[in-house]
Coordinates of C-alpha atoms in Angstrom, one line a residue:
X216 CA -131.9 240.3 114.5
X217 CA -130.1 239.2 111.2
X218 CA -128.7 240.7 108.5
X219 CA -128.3 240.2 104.5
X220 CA -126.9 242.2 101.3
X221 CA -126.7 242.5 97.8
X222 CA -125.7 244.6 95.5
X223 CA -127.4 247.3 92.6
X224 CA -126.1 250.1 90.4
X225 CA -126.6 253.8 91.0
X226 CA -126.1 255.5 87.6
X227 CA -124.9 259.5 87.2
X228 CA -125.1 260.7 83.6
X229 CA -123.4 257.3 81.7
X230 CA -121.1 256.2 84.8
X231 CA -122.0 253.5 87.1
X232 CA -121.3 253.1 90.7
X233 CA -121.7 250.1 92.4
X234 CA -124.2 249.6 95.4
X235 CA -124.2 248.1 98.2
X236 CA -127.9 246.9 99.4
X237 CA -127.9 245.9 103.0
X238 CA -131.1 245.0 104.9
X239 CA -131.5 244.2 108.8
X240 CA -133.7 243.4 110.6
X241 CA -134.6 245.1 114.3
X242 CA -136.4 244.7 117.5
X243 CA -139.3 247.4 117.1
X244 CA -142.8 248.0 115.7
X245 CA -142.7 247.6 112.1
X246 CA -141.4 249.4 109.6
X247 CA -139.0 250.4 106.9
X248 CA -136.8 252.7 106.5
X249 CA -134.1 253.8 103.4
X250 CA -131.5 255.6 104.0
X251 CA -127.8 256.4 102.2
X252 CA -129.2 259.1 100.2
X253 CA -132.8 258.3 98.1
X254 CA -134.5 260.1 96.1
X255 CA -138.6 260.5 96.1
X256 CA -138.6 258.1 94.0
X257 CA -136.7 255.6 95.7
X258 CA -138.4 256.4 99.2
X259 CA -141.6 255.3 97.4
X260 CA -140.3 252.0 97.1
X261 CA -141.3 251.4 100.5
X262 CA -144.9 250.9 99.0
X263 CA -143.9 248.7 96.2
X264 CA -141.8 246.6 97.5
X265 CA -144.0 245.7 100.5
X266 CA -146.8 245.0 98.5
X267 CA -145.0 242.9 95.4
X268 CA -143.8 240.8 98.2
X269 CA -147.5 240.2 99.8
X270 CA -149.1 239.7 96.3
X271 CA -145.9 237.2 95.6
X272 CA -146.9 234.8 98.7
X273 CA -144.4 235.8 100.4
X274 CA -144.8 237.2 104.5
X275 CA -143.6 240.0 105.1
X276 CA -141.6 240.8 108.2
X277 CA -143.3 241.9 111.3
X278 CA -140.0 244.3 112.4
X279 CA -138.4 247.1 112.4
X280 CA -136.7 247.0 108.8
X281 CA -133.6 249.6 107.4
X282 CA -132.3 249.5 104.0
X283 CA -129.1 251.0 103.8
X284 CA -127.5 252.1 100.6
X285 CA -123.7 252.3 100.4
X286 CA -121.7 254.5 99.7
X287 CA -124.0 256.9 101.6
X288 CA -122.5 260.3 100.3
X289 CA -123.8 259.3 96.6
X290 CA -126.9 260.0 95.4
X291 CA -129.8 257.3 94.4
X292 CA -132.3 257.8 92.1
X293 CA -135.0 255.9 90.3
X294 CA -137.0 252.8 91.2
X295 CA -134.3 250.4 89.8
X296 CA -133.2 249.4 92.9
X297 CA -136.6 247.8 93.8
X298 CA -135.6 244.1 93.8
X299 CA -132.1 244.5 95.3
X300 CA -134.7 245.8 98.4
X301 CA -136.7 243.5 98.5
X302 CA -134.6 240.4 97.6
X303 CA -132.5 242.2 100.7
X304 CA -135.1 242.0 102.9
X305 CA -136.5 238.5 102.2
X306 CA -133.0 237.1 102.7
X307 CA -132.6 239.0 105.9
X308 CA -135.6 237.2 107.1
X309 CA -134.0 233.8 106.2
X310 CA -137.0 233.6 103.1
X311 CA -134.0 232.9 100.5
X312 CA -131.0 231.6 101.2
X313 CA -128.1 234.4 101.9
X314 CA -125.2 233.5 100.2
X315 CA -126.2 233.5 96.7
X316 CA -126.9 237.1 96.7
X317 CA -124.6 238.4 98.3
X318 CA -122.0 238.9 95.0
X319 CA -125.5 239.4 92.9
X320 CA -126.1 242.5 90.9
X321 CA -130.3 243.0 90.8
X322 CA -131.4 245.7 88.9
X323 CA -135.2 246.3 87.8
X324 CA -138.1 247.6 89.3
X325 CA -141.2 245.9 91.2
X326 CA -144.7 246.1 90.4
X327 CA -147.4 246.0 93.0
X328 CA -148.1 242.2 92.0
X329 CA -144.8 241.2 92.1
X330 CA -143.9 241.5 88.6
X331 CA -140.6 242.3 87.3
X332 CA -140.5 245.7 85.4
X333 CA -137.6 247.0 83.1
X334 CA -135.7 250.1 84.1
X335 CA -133.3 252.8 81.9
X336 CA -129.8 252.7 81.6
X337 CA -129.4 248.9 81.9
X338 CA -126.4 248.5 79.4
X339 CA -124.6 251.3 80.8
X340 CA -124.9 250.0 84.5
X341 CA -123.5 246.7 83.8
X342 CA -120.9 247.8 81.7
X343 CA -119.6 249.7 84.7
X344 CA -119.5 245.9 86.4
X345 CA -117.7 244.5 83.7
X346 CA -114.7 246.1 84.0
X347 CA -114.0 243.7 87.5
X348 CA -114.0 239.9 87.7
X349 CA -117.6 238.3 86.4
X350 CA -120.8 239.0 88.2
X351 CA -124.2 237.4 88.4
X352 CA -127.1 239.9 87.4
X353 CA -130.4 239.8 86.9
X354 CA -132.6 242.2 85.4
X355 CA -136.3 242.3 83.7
X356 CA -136.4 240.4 80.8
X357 CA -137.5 242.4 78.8
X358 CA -134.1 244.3 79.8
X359 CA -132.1 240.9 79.2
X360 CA -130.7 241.5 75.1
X361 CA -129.5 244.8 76.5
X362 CA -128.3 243.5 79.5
X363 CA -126.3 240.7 77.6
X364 CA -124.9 242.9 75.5
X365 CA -122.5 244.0 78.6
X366 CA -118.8 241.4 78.6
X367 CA -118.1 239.4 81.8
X368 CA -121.7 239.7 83.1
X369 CA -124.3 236.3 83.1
X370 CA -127.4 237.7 83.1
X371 CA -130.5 236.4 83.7
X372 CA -133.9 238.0 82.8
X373 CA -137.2 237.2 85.1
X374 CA -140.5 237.9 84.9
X375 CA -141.8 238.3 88.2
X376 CA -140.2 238.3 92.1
X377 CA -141.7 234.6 92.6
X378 CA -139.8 233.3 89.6
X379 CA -136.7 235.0 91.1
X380 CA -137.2 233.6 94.7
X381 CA -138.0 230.1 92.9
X382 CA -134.4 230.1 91.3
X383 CA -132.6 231.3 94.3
X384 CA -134.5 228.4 95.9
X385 CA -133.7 225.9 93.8
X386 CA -137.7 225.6 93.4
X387 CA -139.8 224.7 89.8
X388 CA -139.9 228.2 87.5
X389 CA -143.7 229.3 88.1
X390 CA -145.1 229.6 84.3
X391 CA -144.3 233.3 82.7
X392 CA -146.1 234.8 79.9
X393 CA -143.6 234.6 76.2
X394 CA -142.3 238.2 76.0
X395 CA -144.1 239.7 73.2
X396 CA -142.4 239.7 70.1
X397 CA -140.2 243.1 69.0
X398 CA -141.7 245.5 66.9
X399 CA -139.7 245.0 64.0
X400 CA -138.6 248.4 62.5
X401 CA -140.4 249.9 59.9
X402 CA -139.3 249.0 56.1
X403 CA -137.8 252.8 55.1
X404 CA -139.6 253.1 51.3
X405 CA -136.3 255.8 50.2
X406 CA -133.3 255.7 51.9
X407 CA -131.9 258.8 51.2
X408 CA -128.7 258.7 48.7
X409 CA -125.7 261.0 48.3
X410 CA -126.5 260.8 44.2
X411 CA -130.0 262.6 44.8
X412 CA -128.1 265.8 45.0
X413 CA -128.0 266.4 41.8
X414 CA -125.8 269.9 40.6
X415 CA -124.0 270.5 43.6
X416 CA -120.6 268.4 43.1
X417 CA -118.6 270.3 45.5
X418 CA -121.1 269.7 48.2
X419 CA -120.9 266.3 47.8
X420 CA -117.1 266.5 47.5
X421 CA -117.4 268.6 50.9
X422 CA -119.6 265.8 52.5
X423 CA -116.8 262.8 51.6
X424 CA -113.9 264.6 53.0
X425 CA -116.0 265.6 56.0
X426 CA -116.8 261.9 56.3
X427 CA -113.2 260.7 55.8
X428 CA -111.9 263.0 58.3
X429 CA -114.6 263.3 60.8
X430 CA -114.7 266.8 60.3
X431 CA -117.2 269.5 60.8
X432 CA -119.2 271.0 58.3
X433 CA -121.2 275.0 57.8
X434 CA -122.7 275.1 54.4
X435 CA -124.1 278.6 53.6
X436 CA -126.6 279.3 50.7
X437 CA -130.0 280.4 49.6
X438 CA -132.9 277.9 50.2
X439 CA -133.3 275.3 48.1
X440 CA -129.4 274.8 47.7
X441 CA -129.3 271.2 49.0
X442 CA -127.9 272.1 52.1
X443 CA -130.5 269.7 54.0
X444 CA -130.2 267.3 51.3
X445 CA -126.3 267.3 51.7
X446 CA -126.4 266.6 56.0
X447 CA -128.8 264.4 55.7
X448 CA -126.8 262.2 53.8
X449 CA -123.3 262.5 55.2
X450 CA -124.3 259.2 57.6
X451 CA -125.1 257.3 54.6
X452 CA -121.3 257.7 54.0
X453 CA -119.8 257.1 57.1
X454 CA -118.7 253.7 58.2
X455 CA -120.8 251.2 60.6
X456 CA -119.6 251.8 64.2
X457 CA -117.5 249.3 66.0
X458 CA -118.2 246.8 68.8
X459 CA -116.6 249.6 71.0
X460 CA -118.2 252.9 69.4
X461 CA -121.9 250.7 69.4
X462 CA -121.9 249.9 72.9
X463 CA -121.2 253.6 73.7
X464 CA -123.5 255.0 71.6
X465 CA -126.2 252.4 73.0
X466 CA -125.7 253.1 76.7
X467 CA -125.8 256.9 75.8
X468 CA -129.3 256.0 74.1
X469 CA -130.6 253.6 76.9
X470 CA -129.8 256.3 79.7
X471 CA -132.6 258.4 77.9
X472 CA -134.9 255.7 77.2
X473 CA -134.5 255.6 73.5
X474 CA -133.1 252.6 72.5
X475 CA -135.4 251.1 69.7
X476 CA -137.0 248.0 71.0
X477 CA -136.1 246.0 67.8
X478 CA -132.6 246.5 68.1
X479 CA -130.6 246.0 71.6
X480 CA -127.5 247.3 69.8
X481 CA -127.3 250.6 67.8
X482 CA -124.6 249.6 65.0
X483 CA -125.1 252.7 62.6
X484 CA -123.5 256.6 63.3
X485 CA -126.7 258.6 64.5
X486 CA -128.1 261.7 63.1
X487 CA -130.1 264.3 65.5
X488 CA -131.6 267.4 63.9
X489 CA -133.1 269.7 66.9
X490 CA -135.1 272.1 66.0
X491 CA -133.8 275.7 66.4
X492 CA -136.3 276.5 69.0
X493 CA -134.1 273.7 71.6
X494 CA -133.0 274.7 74.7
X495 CA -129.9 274.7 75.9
X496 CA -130.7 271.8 78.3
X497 CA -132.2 270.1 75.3
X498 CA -129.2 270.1 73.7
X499 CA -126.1 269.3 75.7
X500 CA -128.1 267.9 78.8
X501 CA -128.9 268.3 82.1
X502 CA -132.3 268.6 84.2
X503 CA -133.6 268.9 87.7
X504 CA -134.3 265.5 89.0
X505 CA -132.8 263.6 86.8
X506 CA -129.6 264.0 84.4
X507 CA -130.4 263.1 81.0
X508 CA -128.2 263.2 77.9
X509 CA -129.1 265.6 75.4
X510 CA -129.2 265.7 71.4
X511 CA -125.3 266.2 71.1
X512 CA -124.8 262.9 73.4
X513 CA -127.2 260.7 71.5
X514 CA -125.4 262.2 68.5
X515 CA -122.1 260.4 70.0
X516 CA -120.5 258.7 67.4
X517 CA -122.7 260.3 64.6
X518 CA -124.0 263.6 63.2
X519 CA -125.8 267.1 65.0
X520 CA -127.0 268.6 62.3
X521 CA -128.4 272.9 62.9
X522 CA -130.2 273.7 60.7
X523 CA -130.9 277.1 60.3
X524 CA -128.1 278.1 62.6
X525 CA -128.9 281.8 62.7
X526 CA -132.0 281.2 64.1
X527 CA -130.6 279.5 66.9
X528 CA -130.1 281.5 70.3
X529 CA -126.2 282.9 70.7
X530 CA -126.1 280.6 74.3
X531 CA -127.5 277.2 73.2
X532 CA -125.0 277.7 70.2
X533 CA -121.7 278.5 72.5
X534 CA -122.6 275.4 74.8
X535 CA -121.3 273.6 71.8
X536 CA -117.9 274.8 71.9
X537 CA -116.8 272.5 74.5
X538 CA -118.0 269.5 73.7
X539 CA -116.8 270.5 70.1
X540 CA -113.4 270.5 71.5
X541 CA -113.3 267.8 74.3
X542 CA -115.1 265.0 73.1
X543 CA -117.4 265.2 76.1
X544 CA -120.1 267.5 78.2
X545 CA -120.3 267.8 81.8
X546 CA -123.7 269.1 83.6
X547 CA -122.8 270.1 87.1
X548 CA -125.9 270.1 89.7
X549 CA -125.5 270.6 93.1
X550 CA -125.4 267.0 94.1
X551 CA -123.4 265.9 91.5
X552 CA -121.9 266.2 87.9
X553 CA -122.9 263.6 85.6
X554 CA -120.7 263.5 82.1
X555 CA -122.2 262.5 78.9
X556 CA -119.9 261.6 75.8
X557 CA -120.3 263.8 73.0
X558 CA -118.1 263.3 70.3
X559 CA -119.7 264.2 67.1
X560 CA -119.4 265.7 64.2
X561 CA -121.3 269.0 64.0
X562 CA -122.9 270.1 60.7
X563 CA -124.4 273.9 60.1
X564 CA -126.9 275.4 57.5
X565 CA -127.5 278.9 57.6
X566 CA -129.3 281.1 55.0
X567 CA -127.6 284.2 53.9
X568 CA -130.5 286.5 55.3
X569 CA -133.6 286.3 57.7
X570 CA -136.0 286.7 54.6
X571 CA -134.5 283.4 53.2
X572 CA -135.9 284.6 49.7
X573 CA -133.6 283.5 47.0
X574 CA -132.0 285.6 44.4
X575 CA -133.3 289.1 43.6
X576 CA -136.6 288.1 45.4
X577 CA -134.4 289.7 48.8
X578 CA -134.5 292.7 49.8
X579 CA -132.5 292.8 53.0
X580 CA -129.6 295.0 53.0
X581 CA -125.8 294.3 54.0
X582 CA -126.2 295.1 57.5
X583 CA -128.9 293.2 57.9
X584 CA -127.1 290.3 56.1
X585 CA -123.9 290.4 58.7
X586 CA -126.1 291.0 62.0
X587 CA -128.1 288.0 61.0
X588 CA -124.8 285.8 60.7
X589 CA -123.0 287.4 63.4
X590 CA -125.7 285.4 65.6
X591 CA -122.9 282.6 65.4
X592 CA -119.5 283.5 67.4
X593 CA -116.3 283.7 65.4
X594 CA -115.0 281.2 68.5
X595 CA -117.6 278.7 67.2
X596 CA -116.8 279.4 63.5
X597 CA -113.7 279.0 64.2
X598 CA -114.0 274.9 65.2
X599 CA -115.3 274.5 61.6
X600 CA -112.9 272.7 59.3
X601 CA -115.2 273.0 56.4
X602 CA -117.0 275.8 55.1
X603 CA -119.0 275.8 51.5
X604 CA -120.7 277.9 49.6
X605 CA -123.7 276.4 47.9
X606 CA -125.2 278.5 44.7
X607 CA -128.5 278.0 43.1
X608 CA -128.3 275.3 40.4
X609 CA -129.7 275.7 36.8
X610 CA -131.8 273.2 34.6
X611 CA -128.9 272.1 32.9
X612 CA -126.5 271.7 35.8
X613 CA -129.1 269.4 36.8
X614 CA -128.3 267.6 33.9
X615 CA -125.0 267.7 33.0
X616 CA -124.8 266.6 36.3
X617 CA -127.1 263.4 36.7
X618 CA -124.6 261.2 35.2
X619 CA -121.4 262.4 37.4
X620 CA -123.1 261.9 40.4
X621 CA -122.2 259.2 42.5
X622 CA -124.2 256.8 44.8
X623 CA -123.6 256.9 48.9
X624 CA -122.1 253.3 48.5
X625 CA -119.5 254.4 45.9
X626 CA -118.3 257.3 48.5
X627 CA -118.7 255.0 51.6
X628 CA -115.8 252.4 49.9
X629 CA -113.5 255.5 49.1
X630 CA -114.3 257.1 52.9
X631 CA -114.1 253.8 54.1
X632 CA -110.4 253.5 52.2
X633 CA -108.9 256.7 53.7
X634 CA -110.0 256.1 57.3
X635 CA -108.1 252.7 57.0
X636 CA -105.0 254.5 55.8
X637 CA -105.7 257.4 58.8
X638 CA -105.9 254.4 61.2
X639 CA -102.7 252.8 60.3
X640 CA -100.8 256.5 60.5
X641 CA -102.8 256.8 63.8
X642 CA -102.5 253.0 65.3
X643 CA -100.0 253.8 68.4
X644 CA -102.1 256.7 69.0
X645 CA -105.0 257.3 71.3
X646 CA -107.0 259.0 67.9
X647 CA -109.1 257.6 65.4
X648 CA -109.4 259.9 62.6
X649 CA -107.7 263.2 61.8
X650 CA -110.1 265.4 63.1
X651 CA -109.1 264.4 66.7
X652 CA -105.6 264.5 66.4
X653 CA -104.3 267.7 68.5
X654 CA -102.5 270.5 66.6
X655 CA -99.4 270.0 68.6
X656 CA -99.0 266.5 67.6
X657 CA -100.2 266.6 64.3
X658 CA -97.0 269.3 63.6
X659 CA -94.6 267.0 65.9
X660 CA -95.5 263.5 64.9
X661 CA -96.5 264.5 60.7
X662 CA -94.3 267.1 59.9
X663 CA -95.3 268.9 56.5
X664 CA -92.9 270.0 53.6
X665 CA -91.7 273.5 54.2
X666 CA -93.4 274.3 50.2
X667 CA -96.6 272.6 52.0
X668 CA -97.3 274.7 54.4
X669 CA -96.4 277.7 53.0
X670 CA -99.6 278.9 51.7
X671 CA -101.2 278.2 55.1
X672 CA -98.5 280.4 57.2
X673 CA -99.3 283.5 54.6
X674 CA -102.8 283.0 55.6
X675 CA -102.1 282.8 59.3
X676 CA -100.0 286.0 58.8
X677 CA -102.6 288.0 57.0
X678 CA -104.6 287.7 59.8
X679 CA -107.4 284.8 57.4
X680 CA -107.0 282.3 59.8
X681 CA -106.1 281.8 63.7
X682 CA -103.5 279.0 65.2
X683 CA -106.5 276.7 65.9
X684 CA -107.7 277.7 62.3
X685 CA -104.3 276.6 61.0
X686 CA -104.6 273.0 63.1
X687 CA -107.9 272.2 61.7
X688 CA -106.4 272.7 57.9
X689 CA -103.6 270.7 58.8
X690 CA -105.9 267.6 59.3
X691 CA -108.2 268.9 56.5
X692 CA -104.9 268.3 54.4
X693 CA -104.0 264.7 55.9
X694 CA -108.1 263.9 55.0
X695 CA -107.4 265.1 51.5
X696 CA -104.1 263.1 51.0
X697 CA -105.7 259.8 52.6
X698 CA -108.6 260.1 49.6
X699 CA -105.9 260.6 47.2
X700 CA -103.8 257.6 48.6
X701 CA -100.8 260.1 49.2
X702 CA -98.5 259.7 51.9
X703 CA -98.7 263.1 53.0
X704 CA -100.3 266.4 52.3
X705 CA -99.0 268.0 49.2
X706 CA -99.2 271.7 47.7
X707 CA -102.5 271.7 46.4
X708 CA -104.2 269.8 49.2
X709 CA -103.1 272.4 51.6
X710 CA -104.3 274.8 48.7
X711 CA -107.9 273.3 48.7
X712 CA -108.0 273.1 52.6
X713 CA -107.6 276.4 52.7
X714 CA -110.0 277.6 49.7
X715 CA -112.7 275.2 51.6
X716 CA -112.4 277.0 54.8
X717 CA -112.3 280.9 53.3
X718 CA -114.1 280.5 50.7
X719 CA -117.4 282.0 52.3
X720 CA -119.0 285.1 51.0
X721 CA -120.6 286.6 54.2

């Protein structure tokens, strides 16, 4: 009888959990067994393994074999734990030295000839490793950029089992095939601009504050307005995520087997546009097998644009309201609850009737109008710190306005400008950007002029806005201060908060 171990990484939503791999080897007829909660999946590997070890060269033990997976209480899914198995078992029959695996993080899946195949949620995995003392791992290599991208890990990428037995042998590398090069991303012939919206200058004005703040956005209008136009170009304003925000936005992407194969690291704010036929599922998360993240995860760090909103159903909107809140969705299944990050900022369109005709063209009367908007909760409306407005433009708006209009790079500086004065009002805080910045510390810690806030606690005593209303124009006001280079909200930015959030005609 002998024994060996190694270890894997059992992933639930973004979170890893380290795993213990232990193999032994029994008196008995022969056979495997895997136990410490497996999915099909994972039971399957019983096949795989045994036969990428025959086809390797390798003999495969004539005994009773059990693969235990620890802690036993957590679930295991997926076939990345193939070649902590089978490296397992090989060292429990004294095939490969013991001791070098034992610390040794393997993560990949087997083929049936022994090859070494890549696996989902690489990145994520090791980055729960990194947060301890430095660990060997190896993975596919076509898994290796992501893999590397994880601090206090050496990783090394294989090809097949044999070239992984060969190192742990101290043997000569068997020849691999070169990886084949990355598809190298396709050359975009129009990058879309903030100037191309021509006659709408307080949409784009709507779109920088909403980028300097990180605030969310409901633009309202007849088709044709620019209110795709506008959303579409709020990330071309934003500024490049850092090291930190990248490497969460990547493992949220490799989870769901997304991440582009010419680029390990996502570095830019993403944008997801579901359509408004998505199910709820679709949109925050969740599954039966398997927990995937949904659009408002892999828009972490960026943009969830609705458009449409209306057309949306009432349910798949109000799942938003969380996540809106918290930073953060949890999907709760029966065997566990998986949490994805979500903090984005949320952008919605909405026509002001079903017909969607513009101008006299409509027909649909007022009660049609306000059952048609009334598809969107006043709770969810009310986590919007921007609302606009947008009117048909004329010929010679169009003009007048083609030489005002400013390019994305122009706004980017100035967005870029007030987030660096947020960050160094916010720098012995746990916030980034005034849109996160709770209501009870924004009135404790910034404390507004009496004359300031006047014209928002008429409003809130009129019955215009709520208390969480009130918070989001507070921070609407520091945004508009920071693009003036104030050094705190005045009179008219508290004025202009307010006209940007009432200011709807529905």
């Amino acid at each position: 009888m002998s024994l060996a171990r190694t270890h894997s990484v059992a992933l639930i939503g973004v979170d890893g959990h380290s795993i213990e791999v232990e193999a032994h080897l029994g008196f008995g007829s022969a056979s495997l067994h895997i136990v410490g909660l497996p999915d099909t999946a994972l039971r399957e590997a019983r096949e795989r393994i045994r036969a990428a070890i025959v086809n390797s060269g390798e003999r495969w033990p004539e005994a009773d074999i059990t693969v235990s997976l620890s802690p036993a209480s957590l679930p295991k899914r997926g076939s990345g734990f193939d070649l902590a198995i089978a490296v397992a078992v090989l060292a429990a029959n004294r095939a490969v030295p013991p001791e070098p695996i034992t610390n040794m993080v393997l993560l990949a899946e087997l083929g049936l000839d022994g090859r070494v195949r890549p696996v989902q949620g690489v990145l994520p995995a090791l980055l729960s490793q990194s947060r301890e003392e430095s660990v060997d791992c190896v993975v596919s290599r076509a898994n290796a950029a992501e893999a590397a991208l994880a601090p206090n890990v050496k990783v090394t990428g294989v090809h097949s089992l044999s070239e992984l037995l060969a190192r742990l042998r101290g043997e000569p590398l068997p020849d691999a095939p070169p990886l084949p090069a990355p598809e190298p991303p396709l050359p975009d012939p129009h990058r879309p601009d903030l100037a191309e919206v021509l006659g709408q200058p307080v949409g784009r004005r709507a779109i920088e504050i909403a980028a300097a703040g990180g605030h969310n956005l409901l633009m309202f209008g007849g088709p044709g307005t620019g209110k795709s136009m506008l959303a579409r170009r709020l990330p071309t304003v934003l500024p490049p995520l850092t090291r930190q925000q990248a490497l969460e936005v990547t493992a949220v992407h490799s989870v769901a087997g997304e991440l582009p194969n010419h680029q390990p690291l996502i570095t830019d704010p993403p944008f997801r546009d579901p359509h408004h036929t998505t199910t709820r599922a679709a949109l925050v998360g969740g599954g039966s097998a398997v927990l995937r993240p949904g659009s408002a995860s892999l828009a972490h760090h960026g943009v969830l644009f609705l458009d449409e909103v209306p057309e949306f159903t009432r349910g798949v909107l109000d799942a938003l309201r969380e996540p809106v809140e918290t930073g953060e969705i949890a999907v709760a299944r029966s065997a566990a609850t998986a949490r994805f990050p979500a903090r984005f900022q949320l952008v919605l369109a909405a026509n002001p009737c079903p017909c969607g005709k513009p101008g006299a063209a409509c027909t649909c009367p007022g009660t049609v109008r306000q059952r048609y908007f009334a598809k969107v909760s006043g709770p969810m409306l009310d986590r919007i710190d921007l609302k606009l407005q947008l009117f048909p433009v004329s010929r010679a708006e169009l003009l007048a306005d083609r030489g005002m209009a400013e390019t994305s790079a122009v706004v980017a500086e100035r967005v870029r400008a007030a987030r660096k004065r947020a960050a160094r009002r916010l720098h012995d805080t746990p916030w980034h950007n005034n849109a996160q910045v709770p209501g009870a510390d924004l009135r404790r810690r910034f404390p507004l002029p009496h004359e300031a806030v006047a014209v928002l606690g008429q409003a809130l005593e009129r019955g215009r806005i709520t208390a969480r209303g009130l918070d989001r124009l507070l921070r609407v006001s520091w945004t508009l201060a920071d693009l003036a280079g104030r050094n705190r909200p005045t009179v008219e930015d508290t004025g202009l908060a307010l006209a940007l959030w009432s200011g709807l005609d529905i």
